[in-house]
PDB file of C-alpha atoms in Angstrom:
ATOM      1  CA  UNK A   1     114.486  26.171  22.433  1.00  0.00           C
ATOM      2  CA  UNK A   2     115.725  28.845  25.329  1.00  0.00           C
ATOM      3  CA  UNK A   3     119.401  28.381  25.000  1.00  0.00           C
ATOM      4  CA  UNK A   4     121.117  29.430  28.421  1.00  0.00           C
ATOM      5  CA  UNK A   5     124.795  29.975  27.795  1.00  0.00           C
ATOM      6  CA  UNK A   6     125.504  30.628  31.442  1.00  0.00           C
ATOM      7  CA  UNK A   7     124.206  26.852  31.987  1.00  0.00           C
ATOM      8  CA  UNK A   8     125.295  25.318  28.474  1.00  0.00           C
ATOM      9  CA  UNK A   9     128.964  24.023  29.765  1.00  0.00           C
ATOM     10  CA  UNK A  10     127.555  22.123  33.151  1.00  0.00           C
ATOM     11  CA  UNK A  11     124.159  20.553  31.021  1.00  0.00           C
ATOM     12  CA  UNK A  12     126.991  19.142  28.429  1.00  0.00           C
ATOM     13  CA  UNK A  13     128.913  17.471  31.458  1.00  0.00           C
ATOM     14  CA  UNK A  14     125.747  16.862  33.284  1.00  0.00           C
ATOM     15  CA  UNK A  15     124.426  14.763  29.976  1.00  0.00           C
ATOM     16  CA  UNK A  16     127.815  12.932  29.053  1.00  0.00           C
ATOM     17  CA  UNK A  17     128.123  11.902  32.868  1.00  0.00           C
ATOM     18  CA  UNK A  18     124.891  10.784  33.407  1.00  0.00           C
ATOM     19  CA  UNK A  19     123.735   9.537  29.876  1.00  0.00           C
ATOM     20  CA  UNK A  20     127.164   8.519  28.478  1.00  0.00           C
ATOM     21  CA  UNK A  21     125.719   6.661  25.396  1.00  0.00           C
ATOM     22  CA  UNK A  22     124.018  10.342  24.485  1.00  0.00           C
ATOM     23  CA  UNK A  23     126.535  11.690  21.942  1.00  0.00           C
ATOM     24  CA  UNK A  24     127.095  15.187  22.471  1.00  0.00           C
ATOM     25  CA  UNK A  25     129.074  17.302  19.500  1.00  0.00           C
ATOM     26  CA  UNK A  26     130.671  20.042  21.575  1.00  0.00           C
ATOM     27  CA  UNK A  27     133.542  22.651  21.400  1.00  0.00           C
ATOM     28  CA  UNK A  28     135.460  25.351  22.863  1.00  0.00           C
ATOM     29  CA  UNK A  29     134.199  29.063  22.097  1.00  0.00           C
ATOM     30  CA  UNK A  30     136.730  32.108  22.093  1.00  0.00           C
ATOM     31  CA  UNK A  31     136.206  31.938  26.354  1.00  0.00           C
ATOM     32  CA  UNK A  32     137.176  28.327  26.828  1.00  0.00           C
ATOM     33  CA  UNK A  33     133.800  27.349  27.813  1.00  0.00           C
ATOM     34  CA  UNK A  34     131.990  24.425  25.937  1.00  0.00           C
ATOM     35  CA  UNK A  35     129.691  25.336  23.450  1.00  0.00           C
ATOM     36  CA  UNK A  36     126.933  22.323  21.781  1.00  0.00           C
ATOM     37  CA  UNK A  37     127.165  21.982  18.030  1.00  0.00           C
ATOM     38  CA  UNK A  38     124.459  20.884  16.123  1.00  0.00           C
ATOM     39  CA  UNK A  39     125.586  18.326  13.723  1.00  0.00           C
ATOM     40  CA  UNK A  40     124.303  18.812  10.000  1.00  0.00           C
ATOM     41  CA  UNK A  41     120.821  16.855   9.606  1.00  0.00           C
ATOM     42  CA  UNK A  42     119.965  16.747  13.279  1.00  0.00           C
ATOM     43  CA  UNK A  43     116.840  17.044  14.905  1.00  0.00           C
ATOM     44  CA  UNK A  44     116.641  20.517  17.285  1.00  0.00           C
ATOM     45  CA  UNK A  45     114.533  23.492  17.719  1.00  0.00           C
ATOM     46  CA  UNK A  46     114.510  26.809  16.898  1.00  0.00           C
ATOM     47  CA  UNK A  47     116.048  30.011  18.923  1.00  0.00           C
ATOM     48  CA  UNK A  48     113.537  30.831  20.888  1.00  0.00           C
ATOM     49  CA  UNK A  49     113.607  34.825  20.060  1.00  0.00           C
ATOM     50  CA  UNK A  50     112.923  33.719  15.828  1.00  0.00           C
ATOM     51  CA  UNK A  51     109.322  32.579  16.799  1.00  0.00           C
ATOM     52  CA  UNK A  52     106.660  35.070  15.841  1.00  0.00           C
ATOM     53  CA  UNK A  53     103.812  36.149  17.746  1.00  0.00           C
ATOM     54  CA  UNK A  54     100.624  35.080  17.511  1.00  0.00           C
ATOM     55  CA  UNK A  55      98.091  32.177  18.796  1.00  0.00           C
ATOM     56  CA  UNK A  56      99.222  29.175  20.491  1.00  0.00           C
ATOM     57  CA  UNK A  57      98.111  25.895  21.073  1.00  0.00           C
ATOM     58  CA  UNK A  58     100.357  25.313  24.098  1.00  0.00           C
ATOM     59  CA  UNK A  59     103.384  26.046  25.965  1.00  0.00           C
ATOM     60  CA  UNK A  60     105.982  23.423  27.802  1.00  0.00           C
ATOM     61  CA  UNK A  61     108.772  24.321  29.992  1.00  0.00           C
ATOM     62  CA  UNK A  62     110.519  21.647  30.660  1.00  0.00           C
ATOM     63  CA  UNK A  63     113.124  22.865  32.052  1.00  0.00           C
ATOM     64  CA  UNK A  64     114.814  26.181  33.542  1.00  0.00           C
ATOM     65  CA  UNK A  65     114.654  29.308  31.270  1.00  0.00           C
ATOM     66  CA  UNK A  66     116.593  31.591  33.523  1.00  0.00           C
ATOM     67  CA  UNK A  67     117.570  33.702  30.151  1.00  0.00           C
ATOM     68  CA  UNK A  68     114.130  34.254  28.651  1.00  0.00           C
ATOM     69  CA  UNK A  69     112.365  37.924  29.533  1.00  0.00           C
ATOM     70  CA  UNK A  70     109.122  37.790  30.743  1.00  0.00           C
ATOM     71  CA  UNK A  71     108.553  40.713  27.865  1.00  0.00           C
ATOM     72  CA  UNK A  72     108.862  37.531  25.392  1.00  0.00           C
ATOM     73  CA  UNK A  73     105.668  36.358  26.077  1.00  0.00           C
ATOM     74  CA  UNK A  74     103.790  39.578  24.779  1.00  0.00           C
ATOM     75  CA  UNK A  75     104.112  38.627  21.373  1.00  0.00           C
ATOM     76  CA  UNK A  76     101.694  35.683  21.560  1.00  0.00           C
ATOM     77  CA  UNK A  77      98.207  36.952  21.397  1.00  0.00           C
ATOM     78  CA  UNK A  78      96.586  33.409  23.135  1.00  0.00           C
ATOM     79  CA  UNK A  79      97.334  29.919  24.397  1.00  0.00           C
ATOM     80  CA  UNK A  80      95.062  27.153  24.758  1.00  0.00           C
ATOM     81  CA  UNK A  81      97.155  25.708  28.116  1.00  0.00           C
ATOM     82  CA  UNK A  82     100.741  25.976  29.570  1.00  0.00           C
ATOM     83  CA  UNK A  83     102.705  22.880  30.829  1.00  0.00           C
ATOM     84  CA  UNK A  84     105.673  22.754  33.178  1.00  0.00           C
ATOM     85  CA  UNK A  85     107.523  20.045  33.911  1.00  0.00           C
ATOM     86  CA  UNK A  86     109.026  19.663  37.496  1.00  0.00           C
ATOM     87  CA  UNK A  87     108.554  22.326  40.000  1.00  0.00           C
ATOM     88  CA  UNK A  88     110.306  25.576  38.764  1.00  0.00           C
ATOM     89  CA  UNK A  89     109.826  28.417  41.397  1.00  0.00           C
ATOM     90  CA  UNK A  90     110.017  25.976  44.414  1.00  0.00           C
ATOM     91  CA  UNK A  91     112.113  26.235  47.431  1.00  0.00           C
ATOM     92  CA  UNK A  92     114.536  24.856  45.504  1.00  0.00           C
ATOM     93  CA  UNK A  93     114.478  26.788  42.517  1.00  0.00           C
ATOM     94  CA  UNK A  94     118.197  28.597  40.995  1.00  0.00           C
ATOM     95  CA  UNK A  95     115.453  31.249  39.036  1.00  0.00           C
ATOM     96  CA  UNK A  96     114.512  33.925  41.202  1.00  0.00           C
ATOM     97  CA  UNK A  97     112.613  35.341  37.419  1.00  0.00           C
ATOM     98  CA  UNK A  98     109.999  32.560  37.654  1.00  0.00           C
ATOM     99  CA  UNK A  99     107.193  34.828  39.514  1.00  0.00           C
ATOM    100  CA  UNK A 100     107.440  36.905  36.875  1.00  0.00           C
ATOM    101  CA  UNK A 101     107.485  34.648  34.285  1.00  0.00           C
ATOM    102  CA  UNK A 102     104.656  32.141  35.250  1.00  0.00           C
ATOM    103  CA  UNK A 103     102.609  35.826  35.453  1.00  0.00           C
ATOM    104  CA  UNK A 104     103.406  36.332  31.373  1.00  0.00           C
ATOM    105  CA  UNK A 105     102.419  32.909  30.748  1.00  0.00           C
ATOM    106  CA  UNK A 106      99.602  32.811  33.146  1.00  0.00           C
ATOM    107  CA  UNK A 107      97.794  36.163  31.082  1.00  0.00           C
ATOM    108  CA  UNK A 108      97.882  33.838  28.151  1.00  0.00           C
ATOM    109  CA  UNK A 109      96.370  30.260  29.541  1.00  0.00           C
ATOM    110  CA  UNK A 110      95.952  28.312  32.402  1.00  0.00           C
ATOM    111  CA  UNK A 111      99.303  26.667  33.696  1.00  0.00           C
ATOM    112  CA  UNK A 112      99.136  23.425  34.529  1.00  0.00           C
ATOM    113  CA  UNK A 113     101.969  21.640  36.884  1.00  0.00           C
ATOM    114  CA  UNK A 114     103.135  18.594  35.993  1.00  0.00           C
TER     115      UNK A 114
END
């Protein structure tokens, strides 16, 4: 998982606000921003950055990844496909990194828009 602590304290209000039964174990950090905690036993993903290189069988972005270099997608040495959800890099788009990100990815598989 890309975890985007610039984002983290509107996706926690975005999630209780719009999927109230969702519950969300959250806290304040030393800036007085909320911070997620995982609760002991729960499902979740890795860091991102702790995956090591090698082949893949696929990719998914699923949603922004403003924080992630394009630099961390050197480390994989193939991909069989990558997936994105949505329409990152649109005229819409908050990530102005996405050219160059979809560019790492793209040297590793075909990208696929869903």
């Amino acid at each position: 998982l890309a975890h985007s602590p610039a984002h983290e304290p509107k996706i926690i209000d975005d999630i209780s606000k719009k999927a109230s039964d969702v519950s969300i174990e959250w806290k304040m950090d030393e800036n007085g921003r909320k911070v997620a905690v995982r609760r002991p036993f729960d499902l979740g993903g890795k860091d991102y950055k702790d995956m090591p290189g090698g082949a893949l069988d696929s990719i998914v972005v699923a949603a922004a990844i403003p924080d992630v270099e394009p630099a961390f997608f050197e480390r994989f040495t193939a991909c069989k496909c990558t997936y994105v959800v949505g329409t990152p890099g649109g005229t819409n788009c908050p990530m102005p990194s996405w050219k160059d990100l979809l560019a790492s990815m793209f040297l590793l598989a075909p990208v696929v828009y869903l």
